[in-house]
Short mmCIF file of C-alpha atoms (C1' of nucleotides) in Angstrom, two decimals:
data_model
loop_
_atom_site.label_atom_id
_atom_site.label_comp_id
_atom_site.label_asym_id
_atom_site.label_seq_id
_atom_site.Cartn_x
_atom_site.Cartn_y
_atom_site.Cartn_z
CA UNK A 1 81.88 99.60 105.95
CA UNK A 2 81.87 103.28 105.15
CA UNK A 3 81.88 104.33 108.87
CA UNK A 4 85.54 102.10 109.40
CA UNK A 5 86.69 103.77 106.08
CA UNK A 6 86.10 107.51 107.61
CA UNK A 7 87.51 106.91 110.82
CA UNK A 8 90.17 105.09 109.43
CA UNK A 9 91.21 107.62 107.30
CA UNK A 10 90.55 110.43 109.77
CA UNK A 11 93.27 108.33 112.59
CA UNK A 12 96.11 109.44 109.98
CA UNK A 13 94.90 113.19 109.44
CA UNK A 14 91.98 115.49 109.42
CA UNK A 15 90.53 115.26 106.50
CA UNK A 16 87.31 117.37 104.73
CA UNK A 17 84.32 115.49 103.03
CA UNK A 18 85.16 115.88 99.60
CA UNK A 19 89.02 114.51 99.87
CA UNK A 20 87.17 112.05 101.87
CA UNK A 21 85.28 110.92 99.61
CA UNK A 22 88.07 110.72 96.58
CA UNK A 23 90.02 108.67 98.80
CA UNK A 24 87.55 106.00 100.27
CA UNK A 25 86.46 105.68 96.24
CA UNK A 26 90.31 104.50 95.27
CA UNK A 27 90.17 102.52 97.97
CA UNK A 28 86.75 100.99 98.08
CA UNK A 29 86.67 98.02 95.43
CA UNK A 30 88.90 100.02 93.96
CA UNK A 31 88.09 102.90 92.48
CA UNK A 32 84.16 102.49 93.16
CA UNK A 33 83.03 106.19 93.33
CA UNK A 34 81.16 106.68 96.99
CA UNK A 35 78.05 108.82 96.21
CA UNK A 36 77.32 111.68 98.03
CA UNK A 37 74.10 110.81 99.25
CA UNK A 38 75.93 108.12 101.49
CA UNK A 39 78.89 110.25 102.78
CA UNK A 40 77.27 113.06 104.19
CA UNK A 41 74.40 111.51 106.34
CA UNK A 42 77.28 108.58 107.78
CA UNK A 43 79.44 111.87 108.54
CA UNK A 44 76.80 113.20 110.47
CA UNK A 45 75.93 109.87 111.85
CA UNK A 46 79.59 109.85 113.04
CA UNK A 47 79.17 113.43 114.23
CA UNK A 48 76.45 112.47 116.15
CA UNK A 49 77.89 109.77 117.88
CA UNK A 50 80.55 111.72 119.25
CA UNK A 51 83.35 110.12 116.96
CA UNK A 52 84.72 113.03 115.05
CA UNK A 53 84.17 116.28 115.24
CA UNK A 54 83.78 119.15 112.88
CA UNK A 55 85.22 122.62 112.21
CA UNK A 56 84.45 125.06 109.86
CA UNK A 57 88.07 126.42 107.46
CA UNK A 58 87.88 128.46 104.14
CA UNK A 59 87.91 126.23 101.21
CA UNK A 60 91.55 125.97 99.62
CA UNK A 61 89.63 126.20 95.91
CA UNK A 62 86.53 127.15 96.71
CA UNK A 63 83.13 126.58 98.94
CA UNK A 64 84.26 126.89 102.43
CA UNK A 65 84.71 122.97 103.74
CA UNK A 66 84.11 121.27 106.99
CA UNK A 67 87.75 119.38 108.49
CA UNK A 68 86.22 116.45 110.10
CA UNK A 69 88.57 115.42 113.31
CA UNK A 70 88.29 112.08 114.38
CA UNK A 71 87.77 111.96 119.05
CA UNK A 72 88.97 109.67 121.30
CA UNK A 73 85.59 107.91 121.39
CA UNK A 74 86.01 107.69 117.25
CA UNK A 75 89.48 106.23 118.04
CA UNK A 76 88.09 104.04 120.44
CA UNK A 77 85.22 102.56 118.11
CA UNK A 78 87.69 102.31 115.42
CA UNK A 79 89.97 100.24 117.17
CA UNK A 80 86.93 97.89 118.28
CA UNK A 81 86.09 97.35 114.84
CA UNK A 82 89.56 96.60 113.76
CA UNK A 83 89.89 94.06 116.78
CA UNK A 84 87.08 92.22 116.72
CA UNK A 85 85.87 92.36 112.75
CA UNK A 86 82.28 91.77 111.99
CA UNK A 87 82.15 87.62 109.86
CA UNK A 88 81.87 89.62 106.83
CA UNK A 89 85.15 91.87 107.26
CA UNK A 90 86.86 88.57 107.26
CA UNK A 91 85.11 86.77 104.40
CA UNK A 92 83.93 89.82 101.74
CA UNK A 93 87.30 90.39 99.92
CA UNK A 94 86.68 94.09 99.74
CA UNK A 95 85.33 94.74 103.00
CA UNK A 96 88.73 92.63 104.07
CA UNK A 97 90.95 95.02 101.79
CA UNK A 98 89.66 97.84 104.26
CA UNK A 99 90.38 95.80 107.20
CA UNK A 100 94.00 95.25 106.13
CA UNK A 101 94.21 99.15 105.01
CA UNK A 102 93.90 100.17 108.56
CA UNK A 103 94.97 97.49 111.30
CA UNK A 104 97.96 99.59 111.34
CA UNK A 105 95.34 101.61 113.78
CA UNK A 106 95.87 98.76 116.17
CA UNK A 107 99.27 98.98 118.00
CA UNK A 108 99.18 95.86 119.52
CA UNK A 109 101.04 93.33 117.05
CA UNK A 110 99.23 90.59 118.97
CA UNK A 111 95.96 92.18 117.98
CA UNK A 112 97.00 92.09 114.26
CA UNK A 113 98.04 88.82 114.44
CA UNK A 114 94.27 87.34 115.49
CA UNK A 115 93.02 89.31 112.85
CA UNK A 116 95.52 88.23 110.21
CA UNK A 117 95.02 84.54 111.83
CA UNK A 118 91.07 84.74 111.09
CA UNK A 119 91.18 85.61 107.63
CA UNK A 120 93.65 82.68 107.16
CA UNK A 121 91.57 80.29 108.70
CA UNK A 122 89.12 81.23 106.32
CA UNK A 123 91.34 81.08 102.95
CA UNK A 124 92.14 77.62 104.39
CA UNK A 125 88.75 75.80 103.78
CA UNK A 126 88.75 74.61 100.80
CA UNK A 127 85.94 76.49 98.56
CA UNK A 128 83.12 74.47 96.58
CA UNK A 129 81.91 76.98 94.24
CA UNK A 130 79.67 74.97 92.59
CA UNK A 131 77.25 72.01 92.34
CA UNK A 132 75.19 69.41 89.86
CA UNK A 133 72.30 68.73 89.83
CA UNK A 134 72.10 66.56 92.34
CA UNK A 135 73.83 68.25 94.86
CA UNK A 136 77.19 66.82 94.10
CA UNK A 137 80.36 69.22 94.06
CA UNK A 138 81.68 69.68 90.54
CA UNK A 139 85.18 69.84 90.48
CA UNK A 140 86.67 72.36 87.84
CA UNK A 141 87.84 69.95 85.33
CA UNK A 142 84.10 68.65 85.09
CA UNK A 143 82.96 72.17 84.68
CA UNK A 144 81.55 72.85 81.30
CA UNK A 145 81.46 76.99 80.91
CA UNK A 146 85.71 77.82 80.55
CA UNK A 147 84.28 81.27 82.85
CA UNK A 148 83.50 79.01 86.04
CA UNK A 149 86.74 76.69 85.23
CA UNK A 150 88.72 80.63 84.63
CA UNK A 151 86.85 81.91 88.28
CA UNK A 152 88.13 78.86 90.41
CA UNK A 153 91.63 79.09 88.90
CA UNK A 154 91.88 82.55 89.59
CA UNK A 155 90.08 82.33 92.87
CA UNK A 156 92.60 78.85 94.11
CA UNK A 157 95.90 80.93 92.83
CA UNK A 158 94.35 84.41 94.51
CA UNK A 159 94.16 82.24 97.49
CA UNK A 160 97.28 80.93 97.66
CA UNK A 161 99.45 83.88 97.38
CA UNK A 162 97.33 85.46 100.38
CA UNK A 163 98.32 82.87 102.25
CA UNK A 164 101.74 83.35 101.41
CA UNK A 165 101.70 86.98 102.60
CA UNK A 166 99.70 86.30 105.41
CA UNK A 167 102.04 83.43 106.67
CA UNK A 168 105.07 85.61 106.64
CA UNK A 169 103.29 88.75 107.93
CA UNK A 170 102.15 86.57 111.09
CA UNK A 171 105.31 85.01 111.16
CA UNK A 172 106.52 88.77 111.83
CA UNK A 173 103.88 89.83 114.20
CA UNK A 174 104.37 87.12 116.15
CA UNK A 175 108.03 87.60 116.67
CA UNK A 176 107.71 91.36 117.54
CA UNK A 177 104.89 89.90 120.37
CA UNK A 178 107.37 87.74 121.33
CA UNK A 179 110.14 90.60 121.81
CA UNK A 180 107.46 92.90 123.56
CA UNK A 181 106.29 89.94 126.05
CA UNK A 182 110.41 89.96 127.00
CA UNK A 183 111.25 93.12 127.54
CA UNK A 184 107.87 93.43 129.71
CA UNK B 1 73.27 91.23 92.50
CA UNK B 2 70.94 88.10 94.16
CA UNK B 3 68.59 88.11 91.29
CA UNK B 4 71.19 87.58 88.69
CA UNK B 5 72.37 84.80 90.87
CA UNK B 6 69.21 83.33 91.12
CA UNK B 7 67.97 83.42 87.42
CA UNK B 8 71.42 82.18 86.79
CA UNK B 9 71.16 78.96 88.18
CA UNK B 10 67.62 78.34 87.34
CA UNK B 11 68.69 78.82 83.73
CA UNK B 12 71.02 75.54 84.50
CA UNK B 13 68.05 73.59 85.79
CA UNK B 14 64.93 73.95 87.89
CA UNK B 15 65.81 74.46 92.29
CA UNK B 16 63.57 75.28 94.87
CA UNK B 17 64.37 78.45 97.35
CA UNK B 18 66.34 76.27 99.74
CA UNK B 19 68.95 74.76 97.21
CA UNK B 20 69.02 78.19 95.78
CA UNK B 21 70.16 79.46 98.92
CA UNK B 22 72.95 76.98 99.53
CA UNK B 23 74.39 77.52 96.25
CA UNK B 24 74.19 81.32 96.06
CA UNK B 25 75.35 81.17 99.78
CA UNK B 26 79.01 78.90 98.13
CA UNK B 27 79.36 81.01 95.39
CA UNK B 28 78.52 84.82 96.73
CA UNK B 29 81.63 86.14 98.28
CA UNK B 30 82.35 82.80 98.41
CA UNK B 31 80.63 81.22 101.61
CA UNK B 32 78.52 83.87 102.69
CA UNK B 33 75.12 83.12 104.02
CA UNK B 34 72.12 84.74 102.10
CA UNK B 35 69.84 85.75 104.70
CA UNK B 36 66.00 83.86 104.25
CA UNK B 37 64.89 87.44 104.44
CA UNK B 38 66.74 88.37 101.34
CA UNK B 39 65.51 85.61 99.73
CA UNK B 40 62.08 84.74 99.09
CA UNK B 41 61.14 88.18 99.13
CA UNK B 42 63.63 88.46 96.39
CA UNK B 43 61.96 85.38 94.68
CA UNK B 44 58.39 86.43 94.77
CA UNK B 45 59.50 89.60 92.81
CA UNK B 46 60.99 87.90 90.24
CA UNK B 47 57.40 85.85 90.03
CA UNK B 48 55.79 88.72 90.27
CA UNK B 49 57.90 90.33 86.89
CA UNK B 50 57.07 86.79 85.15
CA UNK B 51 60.81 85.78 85.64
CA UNK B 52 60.21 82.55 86.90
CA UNK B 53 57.26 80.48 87.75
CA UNK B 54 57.11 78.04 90.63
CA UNK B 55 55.01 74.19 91.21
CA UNK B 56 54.18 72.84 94.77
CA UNK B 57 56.38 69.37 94.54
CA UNK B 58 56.68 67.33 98.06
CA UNK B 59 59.69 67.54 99.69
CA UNK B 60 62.27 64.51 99.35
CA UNK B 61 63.13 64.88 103.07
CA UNK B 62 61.14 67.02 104.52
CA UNK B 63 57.89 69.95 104.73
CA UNK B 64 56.90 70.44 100.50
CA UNK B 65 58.81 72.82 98.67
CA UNK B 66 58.57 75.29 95.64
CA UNK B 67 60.05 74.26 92.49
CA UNK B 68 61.64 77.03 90.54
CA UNK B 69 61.54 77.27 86.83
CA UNK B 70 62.84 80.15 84.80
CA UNK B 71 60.44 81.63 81.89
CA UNK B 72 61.53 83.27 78.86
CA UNK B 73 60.87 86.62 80.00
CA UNK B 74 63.61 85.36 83.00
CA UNK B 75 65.62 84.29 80.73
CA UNK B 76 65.70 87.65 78.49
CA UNK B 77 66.15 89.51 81.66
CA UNK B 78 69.35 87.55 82.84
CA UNK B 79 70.73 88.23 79.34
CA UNK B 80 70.24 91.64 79.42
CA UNK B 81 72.27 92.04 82.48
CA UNK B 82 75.18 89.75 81.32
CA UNK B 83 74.92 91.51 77.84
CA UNK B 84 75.70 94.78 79.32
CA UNK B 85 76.40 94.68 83.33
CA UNK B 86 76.32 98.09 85.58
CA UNK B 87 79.16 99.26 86.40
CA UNK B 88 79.47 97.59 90.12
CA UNK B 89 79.13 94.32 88.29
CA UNK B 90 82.53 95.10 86.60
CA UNK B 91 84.67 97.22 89.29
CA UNK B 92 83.39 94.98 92.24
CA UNK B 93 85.18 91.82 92.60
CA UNK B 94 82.35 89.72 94.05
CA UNK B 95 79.69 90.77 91.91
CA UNK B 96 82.36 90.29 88.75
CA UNK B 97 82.94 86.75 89.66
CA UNK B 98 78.87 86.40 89.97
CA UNK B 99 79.02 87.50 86.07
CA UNK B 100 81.61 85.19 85.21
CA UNK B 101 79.52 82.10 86.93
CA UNK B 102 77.20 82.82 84.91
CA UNK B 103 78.76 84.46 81.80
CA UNK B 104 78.03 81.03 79.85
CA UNK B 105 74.57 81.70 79.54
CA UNK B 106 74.84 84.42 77.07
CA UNK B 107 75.46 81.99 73.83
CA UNK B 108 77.41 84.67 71.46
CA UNK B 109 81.23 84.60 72.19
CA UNK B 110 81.29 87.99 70.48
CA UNK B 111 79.21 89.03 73.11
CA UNK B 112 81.09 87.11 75.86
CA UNK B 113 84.49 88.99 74.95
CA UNK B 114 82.94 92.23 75.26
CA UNK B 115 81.94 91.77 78.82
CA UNK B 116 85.78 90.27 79.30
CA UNK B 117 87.23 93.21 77.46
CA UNK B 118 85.49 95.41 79.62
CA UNK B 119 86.89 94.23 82.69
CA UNK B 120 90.23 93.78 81.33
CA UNK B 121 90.34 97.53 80.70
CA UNK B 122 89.14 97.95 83.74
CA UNK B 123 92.04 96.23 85.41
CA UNK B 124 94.61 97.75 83.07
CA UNK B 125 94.19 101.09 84.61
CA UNK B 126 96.73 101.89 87.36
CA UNK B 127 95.46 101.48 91.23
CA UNK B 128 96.43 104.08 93.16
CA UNK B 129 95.24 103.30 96.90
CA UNK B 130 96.80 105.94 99.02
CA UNK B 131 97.62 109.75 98.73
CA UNK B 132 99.57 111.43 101.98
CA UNK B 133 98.40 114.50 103.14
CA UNK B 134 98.44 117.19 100.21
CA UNK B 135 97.02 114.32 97.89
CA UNK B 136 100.37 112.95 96.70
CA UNK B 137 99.97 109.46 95.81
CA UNK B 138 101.95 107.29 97.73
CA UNK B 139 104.09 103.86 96.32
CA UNK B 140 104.12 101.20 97.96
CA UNK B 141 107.66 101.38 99.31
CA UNK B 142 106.73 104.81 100.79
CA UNK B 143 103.83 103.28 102.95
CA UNK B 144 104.44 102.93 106.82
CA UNK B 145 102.11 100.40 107.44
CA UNK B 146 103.04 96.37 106.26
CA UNK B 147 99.48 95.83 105.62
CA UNK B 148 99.30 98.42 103.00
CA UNK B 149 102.23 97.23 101.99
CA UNK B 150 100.88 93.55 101.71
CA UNK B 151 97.39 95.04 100.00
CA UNK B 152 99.05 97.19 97.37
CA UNK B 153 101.28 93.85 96.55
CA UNK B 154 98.21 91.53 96.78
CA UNK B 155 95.74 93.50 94.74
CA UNK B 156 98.68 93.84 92.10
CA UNK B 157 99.39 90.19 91.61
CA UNK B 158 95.79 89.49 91.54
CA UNK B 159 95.44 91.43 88.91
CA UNK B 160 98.22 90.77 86.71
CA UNK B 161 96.95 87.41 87.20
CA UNK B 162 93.27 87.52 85.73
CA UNK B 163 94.35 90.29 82.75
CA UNK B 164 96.56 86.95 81.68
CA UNK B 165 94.09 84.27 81.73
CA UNK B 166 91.32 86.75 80.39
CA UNK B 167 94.00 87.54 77.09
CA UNK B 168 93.67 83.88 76.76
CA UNK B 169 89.75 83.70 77.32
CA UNK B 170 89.44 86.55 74.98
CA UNK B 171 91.67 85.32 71.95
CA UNK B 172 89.98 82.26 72.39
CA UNK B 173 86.75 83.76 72.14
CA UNK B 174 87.23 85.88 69.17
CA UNK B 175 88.55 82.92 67.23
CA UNK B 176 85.37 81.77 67.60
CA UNK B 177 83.56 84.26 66.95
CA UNK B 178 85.90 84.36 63.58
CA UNK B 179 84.66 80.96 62.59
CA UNK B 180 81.43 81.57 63.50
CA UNK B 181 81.50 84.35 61.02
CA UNK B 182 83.36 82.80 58.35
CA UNK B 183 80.70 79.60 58.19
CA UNK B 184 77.54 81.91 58.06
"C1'" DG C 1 55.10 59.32 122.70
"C1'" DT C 2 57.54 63.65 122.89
"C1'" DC C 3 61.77 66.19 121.72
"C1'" DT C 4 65.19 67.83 118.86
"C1'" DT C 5 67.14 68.52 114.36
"C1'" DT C 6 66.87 69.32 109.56
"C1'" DT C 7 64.40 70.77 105.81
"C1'" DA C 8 61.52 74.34 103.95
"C1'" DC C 9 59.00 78.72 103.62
"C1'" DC C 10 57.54 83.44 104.97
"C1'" DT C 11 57.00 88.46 107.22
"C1'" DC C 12 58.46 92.63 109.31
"C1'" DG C 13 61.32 96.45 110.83
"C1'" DG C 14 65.77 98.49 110.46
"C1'" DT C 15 70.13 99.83 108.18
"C1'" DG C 16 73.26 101.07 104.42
"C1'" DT C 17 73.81 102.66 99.97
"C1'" DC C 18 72.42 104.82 95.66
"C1'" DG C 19 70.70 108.32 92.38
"C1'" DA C 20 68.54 112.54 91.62
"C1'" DT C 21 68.35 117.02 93.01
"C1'" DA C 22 69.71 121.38 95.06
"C1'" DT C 23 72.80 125.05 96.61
"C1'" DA C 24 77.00 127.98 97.22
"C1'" DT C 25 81.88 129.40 96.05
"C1'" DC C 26 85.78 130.32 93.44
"C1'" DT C 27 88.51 130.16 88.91
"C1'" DT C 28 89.02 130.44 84.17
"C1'" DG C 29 87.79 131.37 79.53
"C1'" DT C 30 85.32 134.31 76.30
"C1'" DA D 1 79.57 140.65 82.19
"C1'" DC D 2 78.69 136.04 82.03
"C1'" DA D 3 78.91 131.10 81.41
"C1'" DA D 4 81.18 126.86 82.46
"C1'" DG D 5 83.52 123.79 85.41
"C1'" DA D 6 85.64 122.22 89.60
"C1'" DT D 7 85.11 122.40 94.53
"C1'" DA D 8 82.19 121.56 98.44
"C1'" DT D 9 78.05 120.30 101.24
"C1'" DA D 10 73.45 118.60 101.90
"C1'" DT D 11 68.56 116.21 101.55
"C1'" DC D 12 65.16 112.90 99.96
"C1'" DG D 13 62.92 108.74 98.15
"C1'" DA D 14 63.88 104.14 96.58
"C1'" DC D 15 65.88 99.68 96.96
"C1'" DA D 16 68.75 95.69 98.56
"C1'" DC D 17 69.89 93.22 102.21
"C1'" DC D 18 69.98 91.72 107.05
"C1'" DG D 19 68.41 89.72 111.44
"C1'" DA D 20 64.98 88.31 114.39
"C1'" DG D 21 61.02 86.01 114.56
"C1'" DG D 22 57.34 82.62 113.20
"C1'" DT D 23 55.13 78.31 110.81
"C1'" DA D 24 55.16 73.61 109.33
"C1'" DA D 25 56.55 68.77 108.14
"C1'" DA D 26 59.27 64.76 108.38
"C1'" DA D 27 63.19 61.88 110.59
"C1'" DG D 28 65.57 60.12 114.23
"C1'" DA D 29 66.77 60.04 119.34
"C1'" DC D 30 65.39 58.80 123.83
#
DNA sequence: GTCTTTTACCTCGGTGTCGATATATCTTGT
DNA sequence: ACAAGATATATCGACACCGAGGTAAAAGAC
């Protein structure tokens, strides 16, 4: 989750930890500040790995900071990830919201349209959030506590207007596929 | 995050570990499986803190299973989080929605609109996602990439969408609360 | 009769994230 | 001169969760 965030980020620019970290926490869940012990270690993780690369530049402010490049093999990993998106990317709303902030990463409009096509597919099953006692669905006019009805109405409308977006944005993607295919 | 969700529905009414894992699984992120590893560890520490206590019963289909009951200790514990959640629990869109499943379970409205209020002024704050390269932010208009685009719109009509029915929830709840003062 | 599937429970090792803690640099206020 | 605050990087122990694996009991298929 953090990894795709850093070398998602890193694809637009080079970037240092600490403006790293500011922007995968308004980004994140929104707003969910990323602690440092997490950054840091995935960084060098990354490092490690041979995804990005590091280089040492005079801070602007102050402490002297590291600008993190991201490598071909970062690129390359990056891309996978966007491709082929762990069942969790697809169904974890926020984890989904990073997805979406950086399939731009993946040229191929065909590409984006799977992706796009598997988180529909997903919004399209109709959700049971909850159950009697018995097993039984409950549908939200037999719920008692106004919070659950309040959850599946916002949930069914969130839903909905995804779907909206998502339907034109494929409709889009599609057409540009179809335009590349031609001229190929 | 999983142990409010379990003491949650065992406040509604007595499950054993596999029923609890179906309906955490429909409600979590809605539809996502709760690993068996996650589980019953998690279950055994919540016996272990005198949360819950659990009663061999035979199984109606199958091998026996271990009914669940919640204790009064359990029960003071689930309050306490719904009284006053961390942070996450607010600014984290799946664990929010695990509150407001469960939200009903703390019996004082007055206490009930706080925990709305709080996420409503959470919400009310402006979302900036993205900043260019000298930390600008960015509007959505500005953005290259569709899906930004798409997110920026999303997570805005989502929004605007819950602060309205939680104004409702909220008036709602502090009428009661009004009464409820008035009559004692 | 055995084989597979579903129900039901459990352990263990690994990964990702957090929170506390530490350190260094530069700016600004006093 | 010095303290405070923002910038900037890093480590360590704890905890939640996952995934792979294992056990067992009953139902139904063949």
């Amino acid at each position: 989750m953090l990894k795709l965030a850093i070398l998602g980020f890193l694809r637009d620019f080079p970037l240092h930890g600490y403006d790293l970290k500011n922007r995968v926490a308004a980004l994140a869940g929104h707003v969910r500040p990323i602690a440092d012990g997490t950054l840091y270690p995935t960084i060098k993780k990354l490092e490690e790995a041979g995804c990005l690369t590091r280089r040492t530049a005079p801070g602007s402010v102050a402490a002297p900071r590291h600008m993190l490049e991201i490598t071909q093999e970062g690129t390359d990993q990056l891309r996978r990830w966007l491709r082929n998106p762990e069942p969790g990317f697809i169904t974890d709303d926020n984890k989904w919201y990073l997805v979406l902030a950086f399939l731009h990463h993946l040229e191929n409009p065909r590409e984006q349209a799977i992706v796009l096509a598997r988180r529909r597919e997903f919004l399209d099953q109709p959700t049971q959030l909850f159950y009697d006692e018995d097993g039984r669905p409950v549908p939200p006019d037999r719920l008692d506590s106004p919070f659950r009805k309040g959850l599946m109405q916002i949930h069914r409308s969130v839903g909905l207007n995804e779907i909206e977006w998502l339907e034109r944005q494929m409709a889009d993607l599609n057409r540009r596929a179809g335009y590349t295919a031609g001229t190929s």
